[in-house]
mmCIF file of C-alpha atoms in Angstrom:
data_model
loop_
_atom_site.group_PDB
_atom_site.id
_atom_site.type_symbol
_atom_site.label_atom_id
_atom_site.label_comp_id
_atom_site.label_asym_id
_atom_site.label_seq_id
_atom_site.Cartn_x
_atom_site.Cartn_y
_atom_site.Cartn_z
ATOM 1 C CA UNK Y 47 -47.807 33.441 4.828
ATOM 2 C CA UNK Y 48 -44.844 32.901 7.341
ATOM 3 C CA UNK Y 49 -44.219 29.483 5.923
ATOM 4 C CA UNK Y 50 -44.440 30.499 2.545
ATOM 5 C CA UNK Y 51 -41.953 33.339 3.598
ATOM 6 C CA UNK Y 52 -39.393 30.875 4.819
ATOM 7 C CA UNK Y 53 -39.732 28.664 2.423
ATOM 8 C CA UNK Y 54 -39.090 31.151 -0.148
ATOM 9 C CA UNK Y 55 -35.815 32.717 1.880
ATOM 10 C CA UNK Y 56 -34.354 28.724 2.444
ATOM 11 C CA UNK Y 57 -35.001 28.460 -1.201
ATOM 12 C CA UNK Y 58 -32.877 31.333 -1.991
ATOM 13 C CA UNK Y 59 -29.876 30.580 0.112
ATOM 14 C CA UNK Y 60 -30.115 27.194 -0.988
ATOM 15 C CA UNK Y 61 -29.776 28.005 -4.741
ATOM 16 C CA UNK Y 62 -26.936 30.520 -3.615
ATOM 17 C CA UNK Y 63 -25.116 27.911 -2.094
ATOM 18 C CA UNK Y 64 -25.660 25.546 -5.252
ATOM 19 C CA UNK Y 65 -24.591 28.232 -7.359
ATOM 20 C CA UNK Y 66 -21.537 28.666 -5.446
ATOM 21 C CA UNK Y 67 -20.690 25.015 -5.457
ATOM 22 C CA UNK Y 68 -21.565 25.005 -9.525
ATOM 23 C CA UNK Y 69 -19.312 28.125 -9.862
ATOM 24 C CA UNK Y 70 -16.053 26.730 -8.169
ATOM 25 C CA UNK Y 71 -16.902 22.944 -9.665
ATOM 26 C CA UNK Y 72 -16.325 24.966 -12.949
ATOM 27 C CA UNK Y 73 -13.483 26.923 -11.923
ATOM 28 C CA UNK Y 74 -11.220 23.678 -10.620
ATOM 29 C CA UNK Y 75 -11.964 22.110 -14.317
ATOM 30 C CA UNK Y 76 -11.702 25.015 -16.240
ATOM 31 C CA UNK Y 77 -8.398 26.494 -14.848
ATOM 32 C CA UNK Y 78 -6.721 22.675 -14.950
ATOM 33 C CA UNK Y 79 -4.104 22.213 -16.947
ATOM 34 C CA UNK Y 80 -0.957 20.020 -17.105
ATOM 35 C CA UNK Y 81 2.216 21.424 -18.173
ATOM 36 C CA UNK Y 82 3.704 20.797 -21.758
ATOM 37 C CA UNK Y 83 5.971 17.465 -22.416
ATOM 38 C CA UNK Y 84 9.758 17.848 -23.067
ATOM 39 C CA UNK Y 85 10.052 21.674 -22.088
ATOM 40 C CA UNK Y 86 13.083 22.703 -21.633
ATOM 41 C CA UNK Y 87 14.448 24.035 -18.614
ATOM 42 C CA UNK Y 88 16.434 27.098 -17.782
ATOM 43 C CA UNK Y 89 20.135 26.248 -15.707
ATOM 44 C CA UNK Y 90 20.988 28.580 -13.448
ATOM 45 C CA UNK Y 91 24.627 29.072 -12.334
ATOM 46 C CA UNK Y 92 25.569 30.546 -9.087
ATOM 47 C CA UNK Y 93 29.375 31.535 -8.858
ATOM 48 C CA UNK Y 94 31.319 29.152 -10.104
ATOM 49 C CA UNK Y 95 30.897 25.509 -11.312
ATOM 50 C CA UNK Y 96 33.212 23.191 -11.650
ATOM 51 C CA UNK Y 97 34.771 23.726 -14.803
ATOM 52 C CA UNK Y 98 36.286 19.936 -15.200
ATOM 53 C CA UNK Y 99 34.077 16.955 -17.126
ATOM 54 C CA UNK Y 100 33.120 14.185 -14.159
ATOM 55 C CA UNK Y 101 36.235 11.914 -14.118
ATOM 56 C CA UNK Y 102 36.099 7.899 -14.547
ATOM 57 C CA UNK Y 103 36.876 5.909 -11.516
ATOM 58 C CA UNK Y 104 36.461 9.069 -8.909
ATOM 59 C CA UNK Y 105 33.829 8.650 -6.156
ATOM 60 C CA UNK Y 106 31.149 11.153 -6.420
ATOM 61 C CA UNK Y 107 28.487 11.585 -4.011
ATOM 62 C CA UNK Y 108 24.654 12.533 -4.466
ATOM 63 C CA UNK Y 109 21.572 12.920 -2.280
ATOM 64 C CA UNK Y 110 17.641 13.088 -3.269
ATOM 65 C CA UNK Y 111 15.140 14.258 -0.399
ATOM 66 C CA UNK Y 112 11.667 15.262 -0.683
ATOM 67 C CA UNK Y 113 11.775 18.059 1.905
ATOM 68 C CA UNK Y 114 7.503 18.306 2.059
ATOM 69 C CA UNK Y 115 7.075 21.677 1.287
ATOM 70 C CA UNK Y 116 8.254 22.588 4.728
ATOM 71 C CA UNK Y 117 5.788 21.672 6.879
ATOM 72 C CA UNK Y 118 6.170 18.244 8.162
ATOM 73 C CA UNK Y 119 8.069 18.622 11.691
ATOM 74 C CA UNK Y 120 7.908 15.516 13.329
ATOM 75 C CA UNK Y 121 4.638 16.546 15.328
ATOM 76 C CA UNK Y 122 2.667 16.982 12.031
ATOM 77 C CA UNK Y 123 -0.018 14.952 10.628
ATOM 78 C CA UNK Y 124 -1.197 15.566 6.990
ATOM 79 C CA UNK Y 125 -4.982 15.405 6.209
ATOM 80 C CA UNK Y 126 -4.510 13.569 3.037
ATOM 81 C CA UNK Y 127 -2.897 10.358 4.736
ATOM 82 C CA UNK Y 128 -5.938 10.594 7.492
ATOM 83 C CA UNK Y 129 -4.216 13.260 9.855
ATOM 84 C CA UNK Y 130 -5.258 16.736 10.796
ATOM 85 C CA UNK Y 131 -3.821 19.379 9.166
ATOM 86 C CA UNK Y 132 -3.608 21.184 5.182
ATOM 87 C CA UNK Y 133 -0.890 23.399 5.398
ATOM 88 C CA UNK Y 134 2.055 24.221 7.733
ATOM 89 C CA UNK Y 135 1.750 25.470 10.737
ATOM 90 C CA UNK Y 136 2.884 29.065 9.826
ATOM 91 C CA UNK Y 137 5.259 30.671 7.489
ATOM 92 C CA UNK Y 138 7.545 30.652 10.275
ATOM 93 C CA UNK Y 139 7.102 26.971 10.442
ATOM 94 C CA UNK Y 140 7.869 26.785 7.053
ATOM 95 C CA UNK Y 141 10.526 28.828 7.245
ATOM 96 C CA UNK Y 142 12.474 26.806 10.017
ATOM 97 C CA UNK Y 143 11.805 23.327 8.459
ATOM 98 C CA UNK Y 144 13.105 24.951 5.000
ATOM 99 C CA UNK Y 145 16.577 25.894 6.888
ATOM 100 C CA UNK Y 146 16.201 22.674 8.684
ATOM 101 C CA UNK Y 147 16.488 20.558 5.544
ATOM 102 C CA UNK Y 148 18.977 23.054 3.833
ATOM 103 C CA UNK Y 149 21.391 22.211 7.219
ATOM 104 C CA UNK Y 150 21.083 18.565 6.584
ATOM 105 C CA UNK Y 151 21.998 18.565 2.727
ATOM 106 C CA UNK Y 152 24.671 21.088 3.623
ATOM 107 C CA UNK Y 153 26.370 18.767 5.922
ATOM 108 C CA UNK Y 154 26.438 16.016 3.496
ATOM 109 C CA UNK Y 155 28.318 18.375 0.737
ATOM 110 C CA UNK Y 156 27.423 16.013 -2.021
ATOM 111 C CA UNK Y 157 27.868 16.727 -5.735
ATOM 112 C CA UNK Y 158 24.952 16.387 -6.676
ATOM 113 C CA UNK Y 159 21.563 16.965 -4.896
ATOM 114 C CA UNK Y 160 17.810 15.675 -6.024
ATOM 115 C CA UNK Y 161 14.972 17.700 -4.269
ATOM 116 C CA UNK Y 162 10.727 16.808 -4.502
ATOM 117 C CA UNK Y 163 7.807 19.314 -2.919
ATOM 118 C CA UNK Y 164 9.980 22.179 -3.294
ATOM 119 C CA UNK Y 165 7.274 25.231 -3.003
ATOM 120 C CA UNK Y 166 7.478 28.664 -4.925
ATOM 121 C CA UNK Y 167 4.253 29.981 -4.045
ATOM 122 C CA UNK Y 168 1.848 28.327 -2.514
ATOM 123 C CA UNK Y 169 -1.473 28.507 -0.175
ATOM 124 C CA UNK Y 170 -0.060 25.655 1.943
ATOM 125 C CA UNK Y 171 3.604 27.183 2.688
ATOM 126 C CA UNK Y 172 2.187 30.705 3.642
ATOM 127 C CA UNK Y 173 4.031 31.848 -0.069
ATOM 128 C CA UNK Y 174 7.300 31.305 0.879
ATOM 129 C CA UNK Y 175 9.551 30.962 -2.485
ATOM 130 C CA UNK Y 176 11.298 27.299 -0.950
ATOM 131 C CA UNK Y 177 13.641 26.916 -4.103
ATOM 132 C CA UNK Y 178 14.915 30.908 -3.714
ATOM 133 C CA UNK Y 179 15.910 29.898 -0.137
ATOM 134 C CA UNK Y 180 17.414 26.891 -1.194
ATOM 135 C CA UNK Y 181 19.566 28.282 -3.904
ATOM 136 C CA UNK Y 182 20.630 31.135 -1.310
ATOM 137 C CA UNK Y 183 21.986 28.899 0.682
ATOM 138 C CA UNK Y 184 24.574 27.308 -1.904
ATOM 139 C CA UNK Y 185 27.846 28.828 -3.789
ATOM 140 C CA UNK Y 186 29.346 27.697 -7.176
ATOM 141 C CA UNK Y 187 26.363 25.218 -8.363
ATOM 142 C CA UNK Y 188 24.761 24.742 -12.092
ATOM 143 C CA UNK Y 189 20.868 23.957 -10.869
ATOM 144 C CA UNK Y 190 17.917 23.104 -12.637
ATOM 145 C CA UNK Y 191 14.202 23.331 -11.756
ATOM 146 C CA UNK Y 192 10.849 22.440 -12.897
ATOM 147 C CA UNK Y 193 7.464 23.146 -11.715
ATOM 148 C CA UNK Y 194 5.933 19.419 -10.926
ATOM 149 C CA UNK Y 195 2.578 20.739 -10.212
ATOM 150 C CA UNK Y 196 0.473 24.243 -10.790
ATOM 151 C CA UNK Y 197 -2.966 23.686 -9.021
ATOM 152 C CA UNK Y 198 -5.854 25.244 -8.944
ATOM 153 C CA UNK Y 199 -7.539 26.624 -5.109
ATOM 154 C CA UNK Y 200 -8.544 23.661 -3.604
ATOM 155 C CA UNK Y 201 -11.145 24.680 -1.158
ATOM 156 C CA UNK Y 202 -10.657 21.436 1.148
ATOM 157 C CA UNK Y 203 -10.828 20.975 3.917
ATOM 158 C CA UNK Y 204 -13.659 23.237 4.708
ATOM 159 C CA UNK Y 205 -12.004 24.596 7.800
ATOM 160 C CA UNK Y 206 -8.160 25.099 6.054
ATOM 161 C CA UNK Y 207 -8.300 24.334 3.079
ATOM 162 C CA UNK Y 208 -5.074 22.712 0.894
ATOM 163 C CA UNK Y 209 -5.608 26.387 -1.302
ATOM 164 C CA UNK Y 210 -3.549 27.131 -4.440
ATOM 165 C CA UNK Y 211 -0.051 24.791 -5.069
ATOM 166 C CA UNK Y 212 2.853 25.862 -7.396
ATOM 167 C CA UNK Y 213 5.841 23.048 -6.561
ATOM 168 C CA UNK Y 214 8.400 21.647 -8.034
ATOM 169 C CA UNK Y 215 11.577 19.632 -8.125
ATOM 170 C CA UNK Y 216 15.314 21.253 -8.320
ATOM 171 C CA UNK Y 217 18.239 19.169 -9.456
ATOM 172 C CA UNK Y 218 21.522 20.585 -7.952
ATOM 173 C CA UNK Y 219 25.068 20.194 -9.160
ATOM 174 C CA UNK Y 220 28.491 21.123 -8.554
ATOM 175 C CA UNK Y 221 29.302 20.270 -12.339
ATOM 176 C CA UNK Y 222 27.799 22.584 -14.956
ATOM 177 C CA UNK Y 223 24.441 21.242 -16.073
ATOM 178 C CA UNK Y 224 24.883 20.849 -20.184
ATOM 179 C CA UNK Y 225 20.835 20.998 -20.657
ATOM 180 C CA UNK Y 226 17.692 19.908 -18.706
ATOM 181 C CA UNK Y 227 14.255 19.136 -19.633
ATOM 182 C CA UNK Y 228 11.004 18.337 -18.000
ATOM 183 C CA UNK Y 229 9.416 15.254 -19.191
ATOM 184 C CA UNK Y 230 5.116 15.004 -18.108
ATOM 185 C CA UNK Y 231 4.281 11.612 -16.920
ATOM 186 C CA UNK Y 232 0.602 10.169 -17.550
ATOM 187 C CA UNK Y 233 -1.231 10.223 -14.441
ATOM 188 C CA UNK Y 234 -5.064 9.358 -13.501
ATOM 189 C CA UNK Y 235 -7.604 11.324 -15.945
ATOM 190 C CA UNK Y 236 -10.363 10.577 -13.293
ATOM 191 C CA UNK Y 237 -11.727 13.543 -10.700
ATOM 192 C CA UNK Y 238 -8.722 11.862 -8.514
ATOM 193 C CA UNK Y 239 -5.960 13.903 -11.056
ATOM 194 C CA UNK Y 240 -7.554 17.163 -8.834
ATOM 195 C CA UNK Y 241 -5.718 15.248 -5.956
ATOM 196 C CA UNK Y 242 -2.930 13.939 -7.128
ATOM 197 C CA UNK Y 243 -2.219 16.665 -9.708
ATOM 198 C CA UNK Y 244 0.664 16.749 -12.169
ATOM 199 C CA UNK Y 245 3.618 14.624 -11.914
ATOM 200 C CA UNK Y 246 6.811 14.983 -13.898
ATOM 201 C CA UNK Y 247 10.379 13.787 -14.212
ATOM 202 C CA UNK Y 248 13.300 16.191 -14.861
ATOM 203 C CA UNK Y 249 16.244 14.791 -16.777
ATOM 204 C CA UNK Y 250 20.266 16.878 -16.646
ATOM 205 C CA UNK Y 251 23.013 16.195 -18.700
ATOM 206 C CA UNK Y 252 26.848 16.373 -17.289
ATOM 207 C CA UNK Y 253 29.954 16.136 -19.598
ATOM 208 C CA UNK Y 254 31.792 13.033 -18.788
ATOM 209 C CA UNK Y 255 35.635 12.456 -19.709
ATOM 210 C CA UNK Y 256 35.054 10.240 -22.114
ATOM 211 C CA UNK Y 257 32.624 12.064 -24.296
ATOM 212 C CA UNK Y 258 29.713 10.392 -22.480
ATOM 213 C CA UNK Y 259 27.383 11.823 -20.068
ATOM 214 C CA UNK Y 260 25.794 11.560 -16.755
ATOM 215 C CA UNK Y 261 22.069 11.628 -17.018
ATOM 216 C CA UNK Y 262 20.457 12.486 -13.543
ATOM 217 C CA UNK Y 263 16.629 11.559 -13.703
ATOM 218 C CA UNK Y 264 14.966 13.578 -10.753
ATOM 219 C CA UNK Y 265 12.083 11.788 -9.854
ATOM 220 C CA UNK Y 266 8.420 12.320 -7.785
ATOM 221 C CA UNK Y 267 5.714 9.210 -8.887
ATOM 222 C CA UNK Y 268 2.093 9.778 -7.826
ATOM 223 C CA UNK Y 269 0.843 8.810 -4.429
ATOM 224 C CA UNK Y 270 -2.356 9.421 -4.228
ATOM 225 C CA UNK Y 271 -4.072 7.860 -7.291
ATOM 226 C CA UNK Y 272 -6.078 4.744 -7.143
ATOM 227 C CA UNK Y 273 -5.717 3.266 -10.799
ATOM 228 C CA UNK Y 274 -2.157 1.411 -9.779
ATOM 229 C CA UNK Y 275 -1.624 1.024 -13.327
ATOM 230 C CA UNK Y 276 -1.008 4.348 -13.540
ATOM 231 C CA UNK Y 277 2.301 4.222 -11.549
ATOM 232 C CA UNK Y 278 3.480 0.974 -13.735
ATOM 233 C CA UNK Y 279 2.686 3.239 -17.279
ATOM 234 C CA UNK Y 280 4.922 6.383 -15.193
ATOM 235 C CA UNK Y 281 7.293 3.610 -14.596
ATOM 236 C CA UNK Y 282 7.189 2.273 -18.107
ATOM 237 C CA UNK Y 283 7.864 5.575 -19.921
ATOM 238 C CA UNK Y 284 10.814 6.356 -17.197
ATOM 239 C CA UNK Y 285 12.291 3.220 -18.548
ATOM 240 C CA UNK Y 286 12.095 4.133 -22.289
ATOM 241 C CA UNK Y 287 13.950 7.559 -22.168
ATOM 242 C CA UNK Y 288 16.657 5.677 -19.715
ATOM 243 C CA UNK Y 289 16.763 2.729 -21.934
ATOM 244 C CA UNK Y 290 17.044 5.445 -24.886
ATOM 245 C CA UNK Y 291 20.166 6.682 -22.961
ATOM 246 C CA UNK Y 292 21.637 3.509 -22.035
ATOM 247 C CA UNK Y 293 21.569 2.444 -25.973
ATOM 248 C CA UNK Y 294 23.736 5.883 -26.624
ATOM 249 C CA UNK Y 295 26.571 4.745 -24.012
ATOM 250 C CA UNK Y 296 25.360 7.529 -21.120
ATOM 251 C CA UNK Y 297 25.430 6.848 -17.291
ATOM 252 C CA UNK Y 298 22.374 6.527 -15.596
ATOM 253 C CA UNK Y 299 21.370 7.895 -12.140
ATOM 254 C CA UNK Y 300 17.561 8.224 -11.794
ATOM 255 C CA UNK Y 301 16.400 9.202 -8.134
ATOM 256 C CA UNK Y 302 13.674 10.935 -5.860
ATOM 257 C CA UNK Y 303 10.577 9.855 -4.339
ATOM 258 C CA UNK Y 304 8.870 6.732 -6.109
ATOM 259 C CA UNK Y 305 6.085 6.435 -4.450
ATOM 260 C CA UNK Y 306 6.409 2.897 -4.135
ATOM 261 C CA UNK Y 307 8.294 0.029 -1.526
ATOM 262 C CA UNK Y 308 12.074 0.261 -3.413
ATOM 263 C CA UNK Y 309 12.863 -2.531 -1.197
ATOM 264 C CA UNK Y 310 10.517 -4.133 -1.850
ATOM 265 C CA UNK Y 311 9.964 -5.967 1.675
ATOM 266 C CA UNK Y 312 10.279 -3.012 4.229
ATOM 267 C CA UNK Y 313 7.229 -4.185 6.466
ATOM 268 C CA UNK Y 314 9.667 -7.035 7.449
ATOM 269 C CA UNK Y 315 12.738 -4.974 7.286
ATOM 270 C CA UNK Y 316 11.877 -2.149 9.449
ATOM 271 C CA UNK Y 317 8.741 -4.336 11.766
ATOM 272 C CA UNK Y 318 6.300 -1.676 10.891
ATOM 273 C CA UNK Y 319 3.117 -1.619 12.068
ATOM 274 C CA UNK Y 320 0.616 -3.036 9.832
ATOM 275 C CA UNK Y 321 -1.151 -0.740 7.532
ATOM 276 C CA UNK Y 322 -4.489 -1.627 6.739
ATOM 277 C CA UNK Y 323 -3.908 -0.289 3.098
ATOM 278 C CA UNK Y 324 -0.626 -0.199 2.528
ATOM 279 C CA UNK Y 325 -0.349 2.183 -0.016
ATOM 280 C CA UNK Y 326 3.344 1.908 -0.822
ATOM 281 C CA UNK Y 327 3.431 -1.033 -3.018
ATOM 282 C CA UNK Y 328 6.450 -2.880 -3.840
ATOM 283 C CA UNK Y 329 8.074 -1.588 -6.919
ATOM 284 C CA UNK Y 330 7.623 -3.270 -9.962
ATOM 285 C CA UNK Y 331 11.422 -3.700 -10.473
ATOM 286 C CA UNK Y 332 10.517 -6.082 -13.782
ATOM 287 C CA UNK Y 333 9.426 -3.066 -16.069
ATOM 288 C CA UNK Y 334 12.490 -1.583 -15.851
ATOM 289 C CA UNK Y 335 15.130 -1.696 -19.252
ATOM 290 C CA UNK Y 336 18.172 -4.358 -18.853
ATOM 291 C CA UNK Y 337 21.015 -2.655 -17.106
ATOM 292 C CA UNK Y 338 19.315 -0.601 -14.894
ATOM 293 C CA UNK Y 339 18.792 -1.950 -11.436
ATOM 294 C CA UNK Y 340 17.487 -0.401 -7.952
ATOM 295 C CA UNK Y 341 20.658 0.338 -5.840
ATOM 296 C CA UNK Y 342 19.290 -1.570 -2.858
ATOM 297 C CA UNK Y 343 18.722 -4.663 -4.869
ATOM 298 C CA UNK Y 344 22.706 -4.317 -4.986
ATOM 299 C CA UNK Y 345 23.374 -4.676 -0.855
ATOM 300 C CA UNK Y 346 23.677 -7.513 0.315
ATOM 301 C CA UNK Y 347 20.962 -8.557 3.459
ATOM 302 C CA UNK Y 348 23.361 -7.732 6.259
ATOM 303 C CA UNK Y 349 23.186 -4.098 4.954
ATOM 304 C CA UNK Y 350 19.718 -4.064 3.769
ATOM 305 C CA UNK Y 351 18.413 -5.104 7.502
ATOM 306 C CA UNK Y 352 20.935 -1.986 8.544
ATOM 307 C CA UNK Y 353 19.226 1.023 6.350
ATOM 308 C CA UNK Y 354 16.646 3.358 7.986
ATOM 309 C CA UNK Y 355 13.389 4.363 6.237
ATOM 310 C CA UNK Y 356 13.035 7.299 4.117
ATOM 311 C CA UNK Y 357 9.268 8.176 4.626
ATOM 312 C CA UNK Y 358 6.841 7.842 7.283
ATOM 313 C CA UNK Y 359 3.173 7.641 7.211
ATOM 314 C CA UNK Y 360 1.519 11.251 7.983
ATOM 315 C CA UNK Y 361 -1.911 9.963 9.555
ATOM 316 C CA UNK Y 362 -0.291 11.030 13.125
ATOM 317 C CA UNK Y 363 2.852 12.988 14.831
ATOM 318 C CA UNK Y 364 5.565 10.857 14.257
ATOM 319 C CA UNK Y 365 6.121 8.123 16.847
ATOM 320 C CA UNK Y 366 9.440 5.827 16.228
ATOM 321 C CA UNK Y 367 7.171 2.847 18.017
ATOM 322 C CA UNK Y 368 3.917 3.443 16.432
ATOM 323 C CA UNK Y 369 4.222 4.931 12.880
ATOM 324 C CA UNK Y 370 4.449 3.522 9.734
ATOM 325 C CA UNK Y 371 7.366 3.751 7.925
ATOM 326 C CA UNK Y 372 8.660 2.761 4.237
ATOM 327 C CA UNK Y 373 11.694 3.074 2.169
ATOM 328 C CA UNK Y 374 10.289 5.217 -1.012
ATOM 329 C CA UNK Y 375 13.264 7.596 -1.432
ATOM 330 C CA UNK Y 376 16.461 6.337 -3.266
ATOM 331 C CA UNK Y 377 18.499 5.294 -6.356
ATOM 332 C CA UNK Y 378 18.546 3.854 -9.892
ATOM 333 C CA UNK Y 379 21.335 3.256 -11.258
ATOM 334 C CA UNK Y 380 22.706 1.774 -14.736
ATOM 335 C CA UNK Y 381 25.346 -1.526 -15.090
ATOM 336 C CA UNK Y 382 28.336 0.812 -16.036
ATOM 337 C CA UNK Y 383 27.734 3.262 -12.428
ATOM 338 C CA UNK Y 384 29.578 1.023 -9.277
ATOM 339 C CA UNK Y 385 27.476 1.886 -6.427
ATOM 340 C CA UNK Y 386 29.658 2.064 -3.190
ATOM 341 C CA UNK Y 387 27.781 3.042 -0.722
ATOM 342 C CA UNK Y 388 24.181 4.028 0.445
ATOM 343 C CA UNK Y 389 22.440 4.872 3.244
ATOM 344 C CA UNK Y 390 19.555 6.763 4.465
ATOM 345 C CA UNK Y 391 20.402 10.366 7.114
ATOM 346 C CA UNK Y 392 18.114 9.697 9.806
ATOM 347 C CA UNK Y 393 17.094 12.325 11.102
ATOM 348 C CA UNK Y 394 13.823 10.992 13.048
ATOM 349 C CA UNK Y 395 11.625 13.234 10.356
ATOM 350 C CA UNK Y 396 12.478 16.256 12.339
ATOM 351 C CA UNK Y 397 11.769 18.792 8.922
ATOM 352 C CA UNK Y 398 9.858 16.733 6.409
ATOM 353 C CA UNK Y 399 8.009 13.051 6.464
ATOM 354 C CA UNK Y 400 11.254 11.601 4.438
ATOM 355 C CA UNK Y 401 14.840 11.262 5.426
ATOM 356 C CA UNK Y 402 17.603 11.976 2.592
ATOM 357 C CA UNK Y 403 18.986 9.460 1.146
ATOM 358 C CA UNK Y 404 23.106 9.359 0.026
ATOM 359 C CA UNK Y 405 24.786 7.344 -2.203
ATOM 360 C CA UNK Y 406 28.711 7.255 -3.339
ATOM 361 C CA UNK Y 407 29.709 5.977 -6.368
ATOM 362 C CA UNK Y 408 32.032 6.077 -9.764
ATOM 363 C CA UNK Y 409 31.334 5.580 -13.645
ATOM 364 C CA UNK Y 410 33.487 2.770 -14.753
ATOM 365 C CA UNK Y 411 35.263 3.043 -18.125
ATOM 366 C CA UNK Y 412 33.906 2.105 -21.138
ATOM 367 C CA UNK Y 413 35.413 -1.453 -22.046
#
């Protein structure tokens, strides 16, 4: 009777506990969703924007940096690239790498700013609203922003788990923003889209002199799927809406995190260690339209060998000897943009696992 007693209780908490599992399987499929194609984003001003068109032949100057929701210090791991932790260490951890990163970009006082992982509620980032502290921190800008991803609670890992993610990408400018829109890329329809979640592309309009615009593409390419044709059709419908531009006359600048080796060689560049799956594949410069190029492909090797790297592998605390690091943050840029300078602010990771990356340039006229 004792046995049949047990056996009858472990039966019970067993089908509990498959219940359970059945009941949040169906949740995390049933509250998925990706967010529509082409929607159109509000601007929001903040004092006052320039009121003038961007000028031919003026330097300008415009960073992108993936700030990582605010919780990669450089003692941080991440338990998606094999390290230890889910979330930030605190909300005051999140907090001080948030005004971390907004002192960097501040320093740089560029016209134009690109920003990935930027948090406005989330499990991860103890709910801190990232873009509202962002925006705070900046007078007389047009800004744009779109939510990248909108997950549901992810109840891994056991212990922490990654929870519920809202995040996006803000596109910051010192000229007034004409329109913006939010463009969905495909991504993996496989159980790995739960991990990788959405990914999007934001693109702004700014007057130009001429009649032309500037057409800053805000970029963030997925890093975690395993289908690597995936990235090459995100790539591929990229190229059509810049190619679409091009055709019309426009100026292209189309930055952010790629996802993928821009220089195509930074093992040997930077003397990383050696990854035993390097996930950061070299990108597939060949799919893009005619007369748009990488802006590294531009330098010349002296000045290549001279950049820092822009991301660093997350599987450990960051260690300048030991960890892996890539160049997956930077610039595209079309034939009629002159690229003058760019370099990456090293910063030894000290608020996120990328460093910004700057670039000058000037629209040349229209011949």
């Amino acid at each position: 009777m004792r046995i049949v007693r047990i056996l009858k209780i472990a039966g019970i908490v067993l089908g509990i506990i498959f219940t359970v599992i059945l009941s949040y399987v169906a949740y995390v499929f049933l509250t998925y969703h990706r967010i529509e194609d082409n929607q159109k984003l509000n601007v929001y001003t903040k004092g006052k924007a320039k009121k003038q068109d961007v000028t031919l032949d003026t330097e300008y100057s415009i960073l992108t940096y993936n700030i990582g929701f605010g919780a990669y210090s450089s003692d941080y791991s991440f338990f998606m690239d094999g390290g230890k932790y889910s979330r930030a260490y605190n909300k005051q951890a999140a907090i001080d790498n948030i005004n971390g990163s907004i002192d960097v970009i501040k320093s740089k006082d560029t016209d134009f700013i690109f920003l990935q992982e930027v948090d406005l509620k989330a499990t991860r980032s103890y709910g801190v609203n990232e873009n509202e502290m962002i925006l705070d921190a900046f007078d007389d800008i047009s800004s744009a922003f779109a939510v990248n991803y909108d997950s549901p609670y992810l109840i891994y890992p056991i212990l922490e788990p990654h929870g519920k993610t809202k995040s996006g990408m803000s596109t910051i400018s010192k000229f007034p923003i004409i329109d913006s829109v939010r463009r969905s890329l495909p991504i993996d329809t496989s159980v790995y889209k739960l991990i990788d979640l959405d990914r999007c592309y934001t693109i702004s309009r700014i007057m130009v002199e001429n009649g032309k615009y500037l057409c800053l593409y805000n970029v963030h390419l997925s890093a975690y799927t395993k289908d690597e044709s995936i990235v090459n059709n995100q790539i591929k419908m990229l190229s059509e809406d810049i190619k679409s531009d091009l055709e019309a006359g426009n100026y292209i600048i189309c930055g952010g995190d790629f996802n993928q080796d821009l220089l195509g060689d930074s093992p040997s560049i930077f003397h990383t260690p050696v990854m035993e799956e390097n996930w950061a594949k070299p990108f597939p410069s060949n799919l893009l339209p005619s007369g748009i190029m990488v802006a590294y492909d531009i330098l010349s090797e002296e000045l290549r060998g001279m950049l820092a790297p822009s991301c660093r592998n997350a599987d450990t605390p960051y260690n300048k000897e030991t960890s892996f690091v890539t160049m997956v943050d930077g610039f595209l840029i079309s034939d009629n943009v002159e690229l003058n300078s760019i370099e990456t602010i090293d910063n030894g990771f000290l608020y996120s696992d990328h460093n910004p990356v700057m670039m000058k340039f000037q629209l040349k006229p229209v011949k």
